[in-house]
Structures are given as C-alpha cells and as structure tokens.
C-alpha cells in the first residue's frame, strides 16, 4: 500500500499496475465530469433547481442540512419517512408528503443536470475531449456513475479510443434509437453503472438515443422527453440500499453491476468519494476477491478534509476484505486475494 502522505503520480500508478500485471479498469465519479464542466457541481445544480421553482419547503431542507448535495437530502427524506412510519407520526399538513418530496428532489436533480449540460459536443473543446480520450485509453474497461454525456462524447473523438457501450442498430434501419445487447469479451467497454441521460427503457428494452438519424441533438431529445415527464434510466436515489434496488430492477444496470463485481487485476478510481451513498460500490470491491489492487485518485492534501476522509474509507476496504476472506464467505470464488490499496494524485492525470 502506498503512503497517502506521498501520493504517487498517475503515470507512476499506471506503471506500477502494468508491472504487477493484470487488466486495468477505471471507475469514474462526479469529479470526472466537474473537471470538464464546472456547472455539474452540486452548488450550481442546486441553484438551477431553485431558479426553476424548487418548492420553498424543500429548499428549507437543503438550508437546514447545510448542503447543496441532492443525494444527502434524498437520504434524509428516506430516513425521515421511515421514522414517521415507524412512530406512526401524522402529517403536519395535508399538502406536505415526504414520499412526494423525495420524487420531486430526484426529478429536480435530473432536470438541473440536463439544463446545465453543454448543448452539444461542439461546446466542449476538441482538445479537452482528446485529453480525456488519451487518459481513458490506458484502461481496459470504463465504469462510471455519472449521468451526463461527456464520457460518451469523449468516446467519439480520437483514434485511440476503442470502447463499446453495447448499444447498436440493425443495418439499413430507420429506427431512431439503439438497443442494448450484452457485449462480447474481446473489446474495451463502457458501463454506465447508474444509467445516463441518453438511456431510457421502452417496452421492456433499454434504448440509447442517437442524433445521426434524427438530426436533433441528444440534449434537445433529452429535454423534450423531460418536458413530457419521460425520465431517463438513471439511479438518483439517496441511499445505497435504494440505489441497489433500482439497479436490480433494470436488466441493463444489473448487467453492468455484475460486470463490475467480477473484474480482475487493477481498479483505478477518479473523481470518486466512495461516500455512504455509494456504499454498494465499496461492497462490490470488498466482495470481489479476484480484484487484487485498488488505485485511488486523491484530490488535494490527503492529511485533512475530504481527501483525508477518502483515504480512511479506502483503508477500511482493506480490513473489510480480510474479514470477508477469513469468514469463509468466498467459497465459490476461484481466487482469493487480499486487497492492496495505492493512492495517486488526481491532479497529475491531466484528464481534461
């Protein structure tokens, strides 16, 4: 395990993984998207929701908890609803309902991301997209918890980016969408663990919006669907438990999660906080005893603040993996490995 007080550079981390052997995978969190588009910060998204008419009593929730994080408010609403049911508490007003407000906050998050999103790929500089392409080309598979189109756009730029997302169409068809089919094992892949704005479910199948046959930008298609309250396939629940339930209810999302649960070799994280809302992802890492090494991207001084908390959460995964290994819960696994954790400086990755 590398010392968090002396973070490795990204290049050193890649070289270390290459020397130790095994495939290299990357897990992208919100920090990846924020690096390209500052309007994806929670504070900006929250202000967009307020400007769009977020009800005042919901705004008071954000104020009370001192946060602009939608997932934190969703988590509090979920816990509050459980407590109210547990203690058989009555409503203070017939116009106030926590379950309704939970859905309102979820929709406000999705609406705000769409409203703040670049209108087209042309609004993101080619240089940025090429840098992202070069960064991601170091990995065999890409997993992301982000909903936006930035990763998808990066996959369309540069000759060194050979990732597939599993969506396709029959040749010479006039259909204005692609359909998901499980992808083969020979290519590099992108997996949207929490869905994405351009994915949706229709008639029991998962589809991807396309622009080249419609002539309409993806963002305009997404906004039009939102206007009619047709929401994309995204996991915006507040707690990890609700996220898992949403994932298991979708054929595509559950497929992506199974792929992640069975990766081997080396996993890099970038822009991920491994917070309590994403506890299920940490659990997947812990329980996958064929995954030997975790390279955690840390932004900022690892001795305090959010960076320190990320380091501590990552170290806890080592202990939890040992607990799993010696509890006999991995009998079906062909290989059983303790988890090695390394820390690298995210700012040295030159992602965008």
Short mmCIF file of C-alpha atoms in Angstrom, two decimals:
data_model
loop_
_atom_site.label_atom_id
_atom_site.label_comp_id
_atom_site.label_asym_id
_atom_site.label_seq_id
_atom_site.Cartn_x
_atom_site.Cartn_y
_atom_site.Cartn_z
CA UNK A 1 0.00 0.00 0.00
CA UNK A 2 1.39 3.37 -0.97
CA UNK A 3 1.65 6.07 1.67
CA UNK A 4 -1.13 8.66 1.31
CA UNK A 5 1.22 11.33 2.65
CA UNK A 6 3.32 10.93 -0.54
CA UNK A 7 0.87 10.43 -3.37
CA UNK A 8 2.06 8.66 -6.49
CA UNK A 9 1.73 10.41 -9.83
CA UNK A 10 -0.85 8.99 -12.21
CA UNK A 11 1.89 7.81 -14.57
CA UNK A 12 3.66 6.01 -11.71
CA UNK A 13 0.39 4.38 -10.72
CA UNK A 14 -0.18 3.13 -14.29
CA UNK A 15 3.38 1.83 -14.48
CA UNK A 16 3.01 0.08 -11.13
CA UNK A 17 -0.18 -1.65 -12.26
CA UNK A 18 1.48 -2.69 -15.53
CA UNK A 19 4.48 -4.15 -13.72
CA UNK A 20 2.30 -6.05 -11.26
CA UNK A 21 0.18 -7.43 -14.08
CA UNK A 22 -3.50 -7.84 -14.84
CA UNK A 23 -6.08 -5.71 -16.60
CA UNK A 24 -6.58 -2.08 -15.69
CA UNK A 25 -10.10 -0.72 -15.14
CA UNK A 26 -11.28 2.79 -14.23
CA UNK A 27 -14.25 3.87 -12.10
CA UNK A 28 -15.29 7.48 -12.75
CA UNK A 29 -17.21 9.63 -10.29
CA UNK A 30 -18.61 13.14 -10.43
CA UNK A 31 -15.15 14.67 -10.23
CA UNK A 32 -14.54 13.45 -13.79
CA UNK A 33 -17.44 15.48 -15.17
CA UNK A 34 -16.78 18.53 -12.98
CA UNK A 35 -13.25 18.69 -14.37
CA UNK A 36 -14.71 19.41 -17.81
CA UNK A 37 -17.82 21.33 -16.87
CA UNK A 38 -17.97 23.26 -13.60
CA UNK A 39 -21.75 23.60 -13.86
CA UNK A 40 -22.03 19.96 -12.73
CA UNK A 41 -21.00 20.97 -9.21
CA UNK A 42 -23.78 20.38 -6.71
CA UNK A 43 -23.93 24.05 -5.78
CA UNK A 44 -24.61 25.07 -9.38
CA UNK A 45 -27.14 22.29 -9.89
CA UNK A 46 -28.94 23.27 -6.70
CA UNK A 47 -29.12 26.92 -7.76
CA UNK A 48 -30.57 25.79 -11.09
CA UNK A 49 -33.26 23.85 -9.20
CA UNK A 50 -34.06 26.92 -7.08
CA UNK A 51 -34.27 29.15 -10.14
CA UNK A 52 -36.58 26.61 -11.78
CA UNK A 53 -39.06 26.78 -8.91
CA UNK A 54 -37.94 24.29 -6.28
CA UNK A 55 -40.68 24.46 -3.60
CA UNK A 56 -39.70 26.63 -0.64
CA UNK A 57 -40.31 23.89 1.94
CA UNK A 58 -37.86 21.63 0.05
CA UNK A 59 -35.35 24.47 -0.19
CA UNK A 60 -35.58 24.67 3.61
CA UNK A 61 -34.34 21.06 3.76
CA UNK A 62 -31.16 21.98 1.88
CA UNK A 63 -30.72 25.02 4.14
CA UNK A 64 -31.33 23.02 7.31
CA UNK A 65 -28.76 20.33 6.45
CA UNK A 66 -26.30 22.93 5.17
CA UNK A 67 -25.77 21.19 1.85
CA UNK A 68 -26.33 21.53 -1.88
CA UNK A 69 -25.97 17.75 -2.27
CA UNK A 70 -29.20 16.30 -3.64
CA UNK A 71 -28.30 12.77 -2.54
CA UNK A 72 -27.85 13.88 1.06
CA UNK A 73 -31.31 15.49 1.12
CA UNK A 74 -32.79 12.39 -0.51
CA UNK A 75 -31.15 10.26 2.17
CA UNK A 76 -32.60 12.45 4.92
CA UNK A 77 -36.08 12.27 3.36
CA UNK A 78 -35.82 8.49 3.18
CA UNK A 79 -34.79 8.24 6.81
CA UNK A 80 -37.45 10.72 7.86
CA UNK A 81 -40.13 8.77 6.06
CA UNK A 82 -39.05 5.55 7.79
CA UNK A 83 -39.10 7.25 11.20
CA UNK A 84 -42.54 8.76 10.55
CA UNK A 85 -43.92 5.35 9.59
CA UNK A 86 -42.19 3.64 12.50
CA UNK A 87 -43.63 6.03 15.06
CA UNK A 88 -46.97 6.43 13.26
CA UNK A 89 -46.49 10.17 13.06
CA UNK A 90 -49.19 12.24 11.38
CA UNK A 91 -48.56 14.86 8.71
CA UNK A 92 -48.20 18.45 9.82
CA UNK A 93 -50.11 19.43 6.68
CA UNK A 94 -52.05 17.50 4.08
CA UNK A 95 -50.01 19.34 1.45
CA UNK A 96 -46.70 18.00 2.79
CA UNK A 97 -45.64 14.46 2.00
CA UNK A 98 -42.08 13.13 2.27
CA UNK A 99 -42.57 10.44 -0.37
CA UNK A 100 -43.80 13.06 -2.85
CA UNK A 101 -40.96 15.41 -1.99
CA UNK A 102 -38.47 12.55 -2.43
CA UNK A 103 -39.60 12.18 -6.04
CA UNK A 104 -39.58 15.96 -6.51
CA UNK A 105 -35.93 16.19 -5.42
CA UNK A 106 -34.96 13.28 -7.70
CA UNK A 107 -36.61 14.96 -10.66
CA UNK A 108 -35.05 18.33 -9.79
CA UNK A 109 -31.59 16.75 -9.89
CA UNK A 110 -32.13 15.23 -13.32
CA UNK A 111 -33.76 18.40 -14.67
CA UNK A 112 -30.86 20.52 -13.37
CA UNK A 113 -28.20 18.31 -14.95
CA UNK A 114 -30.00 18.47 -18.30
CA UNK A 115 -30.49 22.25 -18.02
CA UNK A 116 -26.81 22.88 -17.18
CA UNK A 117 -25.45 20.41 -19.72
CA UNK A 118 -23.49 21.65 -22.77
CA UNK A 119 -25.93 21.81 -25.67
CA UNK A 120 -23.72 19.77 -27.98
CA UNK A 121 -20.34 18.10 -28.29
CA UNK A 122 -19.15 21.18 -30.16
CA UNK A 123 -19.40 23.21 -26.93
CA UNK A 124 -16.64 21.09 -25.35
CA UNK A 125 -13.26 21.83 -26.87
CA UNK A 126 -11.73 19.13 -29.05
CA UNK A 127 -8.53 19.46 -27.02
CA UNK A 128 -10.38 18.56 -23.82
CA UNK A 129 -12.04 15.57 -25.43
CA UNK A 130 -8.74 14.36 -26.89
CA UNK A 131 -7.10 14.59 -23.46
CA UNK A 132 -9.93 12.58 -21.94
CA UNK A 133 -9.58 10.05 -24.75
CA UNK A 134 -5.86 9.63 -24.07
CA UNK A 135 -6.48 9.30 -20.33
CA UNK A 136 -9.10 6.59 -20.74
CA UNK A 137 -7.12 4.71 -23.38
CA UNK A 138 -4.90 3.41 -20.56
CA UNK A 139 -7.73 1.18 -19.34
CA UNK A 140 -9.42 -2.00 -20.48
CA UNK A 141 -12.92 -1.09 -19.28
CA UNK A 142 -14.52 2.12 -18.08
CA UNK A 143 -17.21 2.20 -15.37
CA UNK A 144 -18.97 5.43 -14.46
CA UNK A 145 -21.62 6.62 -12.01
CA UNK A 146 -22.18 9.85 -13.97
CA UNK A 147 -25.34 10.53 -15.99
CA UNK A 148 -24.02 13.16 -18.40
CA UNK A 149 -22.83 12.80 -21.99
CA UNK A 150 -19.18 13.84 -21.53
CA UNK A 151 -17.80 10.30 -21.43
CA UNK A 152 -19.91 9.34 -24.44
CA UNK A 153 -18.67 12.37 -26.38
CA UNK A 154 -15.06 11.57 -25.49
CA UNK A 155 -15.57 8.10 -26.97
CA UNK A 156 -16.30 9.70 -30.34
CA UNK A 157 -13.03 11.65 -30.53
CA UNK A 158 -9.57 10.38 -31.36
CA UNK A 159 -8.32 7.19 -32.96
CA UNK A 160 -7.08 5.57 -29.76
CA UNK A 161 -10.45 5.23 -28.07
CA UNK A 162 -11.88 1.81 -28.94
CA UNK A 163 -14.60 1.41 -26.32
CA UNK A 164 -18.03 -0.12 -26.96
CA UNK A 165 -21.16 0.52 -24.89
CA UNK A 166 -23.19 -2.46 -26.10
CA UNK A 167 -25.85 -0.45 -27.95
CA UNK A 168 -26.45 -0.95 -31.65
CA UNK A 169 -28.92 -1.00 -34.52
CA UNK A 170 -29.66 -3.27 -37.44
CA UNK A 171 -28.10 -2.05 -40.72
CA UNK A 172 -30.35 -0.01 -43.00
CA UNK A 173 -32.97 0.56 -40.35
CA UNK A 174 -34.97 3.75 -39.93
CA UNK A 175 -35.24 3.33 -36.15
CA UNK A 176 -34.18 6.45 -34.27
CA UNK A 177 -32.56 4.63 -31.36
CA UNK A 178 -30.07 1.89 -30.48
CA UNK A 179 -30.91 -1.19 -28.41
CA UNK A 180 -28.73 -2.74 -25.71
CA UNK A 181 -27.43 -6.26 -26.23
CA UNK A 182 -24.82 -7.89 -23.95
CA UNK A 183 -21.38 -7.15 -25.37
CA UNK A 184 -18.67 -9.63 -26.20
CA UNK A 185 -15.47 -10.15 -24.25
CA UNK A 186 -12.97 -9.08 -26.90
CA UNK A 187 -13.38 -5.30 -26.79
CA UNK A 188 -12.96 -2.46 -24.36
CA UNK A 189 -16.26 -1.39 -22.85
CA UNK A 190 -18.07 1.49 -21.18
CA UNK A 191 -20.56 0.65 -18.45
CA UNK A 192 -22.95 3.25 -17.02
CA UNK A 193 -23.41 1.81 -13.52
CA UNK A 194 -26.07 4.37 -12.57
CA UNK A 195 -27.53 4.86 -16.03
CA UNK A 196 -27.29 8.00 -18.15
CA UNK A 197 -29.38 10.84 -19.56
CA UNK A 198 -29.38 9.37 -23.07
CA UNK A 199 -30.58 5.92 -21.95
CA UNK A 200 -34.21 5.00 -21.40
CA UNK A 201 -36.49 1.99 -21.10
CA UNK A 202 -39.28 1.38 -23.59
CA UNK A 203 -41.41 -1.72 -23.96
CA UNK A 204 -39.15 -3.72 -21.68
CA UNK A 205 -35.93 -2.98 -23.59
CA UNK A 206 -33.18 -0.47 -22.82
CA UNK A 207 -32.51 2.01 -25.61
CA UNK A 208 -29.98 4.73 -26.35
CA UNK A 209 -30.86 8.00 -28.04
CA UNK A 210 -28.93 8.78 -31.24
CA UNK A 211 -28.55 12.00 -33.19
CA UNK A 212 -27.25 10.92 -36.61
CA UNK A 213 -30.64 9.77 -37.91
CA UNK A 214 -32.81 12.34 -36.15
CA UNK A 215 -30.76 15.47 -36.77
CA UNK A 216 -31.74 16.53 -33.23
CA UNK A 217 -29.00 16.89 -30.60
CA UNK A 218 -29.10 14.42 -27.73
CA UNK A 219 -29.62 17.19 -25.18
CA UNK A 220 -32.62 18.52 -27.11
CA UNK A 221 -34.03 14.98 -27.25
CA UNK A 222 -33.47 14.56 -23.51
CA UNK A 223 -35.09 17.93 -22.70
CA UNK A 224 -38.07 17.15 -24.90
CA UNK A 225 -38.57 13.85 -23.08
CA UNK A 226 -38.31 15.62 -19.72
CA UNK A 227 -40.95 18.13 -20.83
CA UNK A 228 -43.32 15.18 -21.20
CA UNK A 229 -42.16 13.68 -17.87
CA UNK A 230 -40.45 10.78 -19.61
CA UNK A 231 -37.39 10.35 -17.43
CA UNK A 232 -34.14 8.68 -18.44
CA UNK A 233 -32.75 5.49 -16.97
CA UNK A 234 -30.75 6.91 -14.06
CA UNK A 235 -30.12 5.91 -10.46
CA UNK A 236 -30.70 9.09 -8.45
CA UNK A 237 -31.86 7.51 -5.19
CA UNK A 238 -30.43 8.92 -1.98
CA UNK A 239 -29.28 5.81 -0.13
CA UNK A 240 -27.11 2.95 -1.27
CA UNK A 241 -29.88 0.44 -0.48
CA UNK A 242 -32.36 2.23 -2.74
CA UNK A 243 -29.72 2.51 -5.46
CA UNK A 244 -29.22 -1.26 -5.36
CA UNK A 245 -32.97 -1.87 -5.61
CA UNK A 246 -33.12 0.43 -8.65
CA UNK A 247 -30.15 -1.33 -10.24
CA UNK A 248 -31.57 -4.81 -9.69
CA UNK A 249 -34.86 -3.75 -11.30
CA UNK A 250 -33.13 -2.94 -14.60
CA UNK A 251 -31.73 -5.57 -16.97
CA UNK A 252 -29.06 -3.17 -18.23
CA UNK A 253 -28.00 -1.78 -14.85
CA UNK A 254 -27.85 -5.22 -13.23
CA UNK A 255 -25.77 -6.44 -16.16
CA UNK A 256 -23.30 -3.58 -15.63
CA UNK A 257 -23.11 -4.23 -11.89
CA UNK A 258 -22.36 -7.93 -12.45
CA UNK A 259 -19.55 -6.98 -14.80
CA UNK A 260 -18.11 -4.66 -12.17
CA UNK A 261 -18.47 -7.27 -9.44
CA UNK A 262 -16.26 -9.67 -11.38
CA UNK A 263 -13.40 -7.51 -12.64
CA UNK A 264 -9.88 -8.74 -12.00
CA UNK A 265 -6.46 -7.18 -11.72
CA UNK A 266 -6.38 -3.43 -11.05
CA UNK A 267 -9.14 -0.89 -10.44
CA UNK A 268 -8.45 2.85 -10.61
CA UNK A 269 -10.86 5.45 -9.27
CA UNK A 270 -11.03 9.04 -10.41
CA UNK A 271 -13.39 11.67 -9.02
CA UNK A 272 -14.97 9.11 -6.65
CA UNK A 273 -15.50 9.84 -2.95
CA UNK A 274 -16.71 6.33 -2.00
CA UNK A 275 -19.27 8.03 0.25
CA UNK A 276 -22.08 6.31 2.14
CA UNK A 277 -24.47 6.91 -0.77
CA UNK A 278 -22.25 4.65 -2.87
CA UNK A 279 -21.71 2.01 -0.22
CA UNK A 280 -22.86 -0.66 -2.68
CA UNK A 281 -19.87 0.08 -4.91
CA UNK A 282 -17.50 -0.28 -1.96
CA UNK A 283 -19.21 -3.57 -1.11
CA UNK A 284 -18.71 -4.83 -4.66
CA UNK A 285 -15.00 -4.05 -4.36
CA UNK A 286 -14.72 -5.77 -0.99
CA UNK A 287 -16.61 -8.91 -2.01
CA UNK A 288 -14.80 -9.35 -5.33
CA UNK A 289 -11.82 -11.27 -4.01
CA UNK A 290 -10.42 -11.69 -7.53
CA UNK A 291 -9.76 -7.94 -7.61
CA UNK A 292 -6.31 -7.55 -6.13
CA UNK A 293 -5.37 -3.88 -6.38
CA UNK A 294 -7.19 -0.58 -5.93
CA UNK A 295 -5.58 2.69 -7.09
CA UNK A 296 -7.46 5.57 -5.51
CA UNK A 297 -7.29 9.02 -7.07
CA UNK A 298 -6.99 11.66 -4.33
CA UNK A 299 -7.53 15.35 -5.00
CA UNK A 300 -5.93 17.73 -2.51
CA UNK A 301 -3.92 17.28 0.67
CA UNK A 302 -4.59 13.74 2.00
CA UNK A 303 -3.88 14.81 5.57
CA UNK A 304 -7.17 16.66 6.10
CA UNK A 305 -10.64 17.35 4.77
CA UNK A 306 -12.41 15.31 2.11
CA UNK A 307 -9.13 13.88 0.82
CA UNK A 308 -8.31 12.51 4.28
CA UNK A 309 -11.79 11.01 4.59
CA UNK A 310 -11.39 9.27 1.22
CA UNK A 311 -8.06 7.81 2.32
CA UNK A 312 -9.59 6.48 5.52
CA UNK A 313 -12.56 4.95 3.69
CA UNK A 314 -10.17 3.29 1.25
CA UNK A 315 -8.07 1.85 4.05
CA UNK A 316 -11.22 0.46 5.63
CA UNK A 317 -11.79 -1.61 2.48
CA UNK A 318 -8.56 -3.48 3.22
CA UNK A 319 -9.83 -4.52 6.63
CA UNK A 320 -13.23 -5.46 5.27
CA UNK A 321 -11.68 -7.63 2.53
CA UNK A 322 -9.65 -9.52 5.15
CA UNK A 323 -12.80 -10.03 7.17
CA UNK A 324 -14.53 -11.50 4.12
CA UNK A 325 -11.60 -13.75 3.26
CA UNK A 326 -11.34 -15.26 6.70
CA UNK A 327 -15.08 -15.60 7.27
CA UNK A 328 -15.45 -18.26 4.59
CA UNK A 329 -17.94 -16.18 2.55
CA UNK A 330 -15.97 -16.58 -0.70
CA UNK A 331 -16.06 -20.34 -1.10
CA UNK A 332 -17.32 -20.09 -4.69
CA UNK A 333 -14.51 -17.81 -5.79
CA UNK A 334 -11.73 -19.46 -7.75
CA UNK A 335 -9.22 -16.95 -6.46
CA UNK A 336 -8.98 -15.18 -3.14
CA UNK A 337 -6.79 -12.12 -2.73
CA UNK A 338 -6.29 -9.55 -0.02
CA UNK A 339 -6.82 -6.02 -1.26
CA UNK A 340 -3.83 -3.79 -1.91
CA UNK A 341 -4.56 -0.06 -1.97
CA UNK A 342 -2.43 2.61 -3.62
CA UNK A 343 -3.01 6.36 -3.71
CA UNK A 344 -2.23 8.68 -6.60
CA UNK A 345 -2.55 12.43 -7.09
CA UNK A 346 -5.60 13.02 -9.30
CA UNK A 347 -4.25 16.37 -10.48
CA UNK A 348 -1.37 14.63 -12.28
CA UNK A 349 -3.71 12.65 -14.55
CA UNK A 350 -4.33 15.56 -17.00
CA UNK A 351 -7.82 14.25 -17.73
CA UNK A 352 -9.23 17.32 -19.49
#
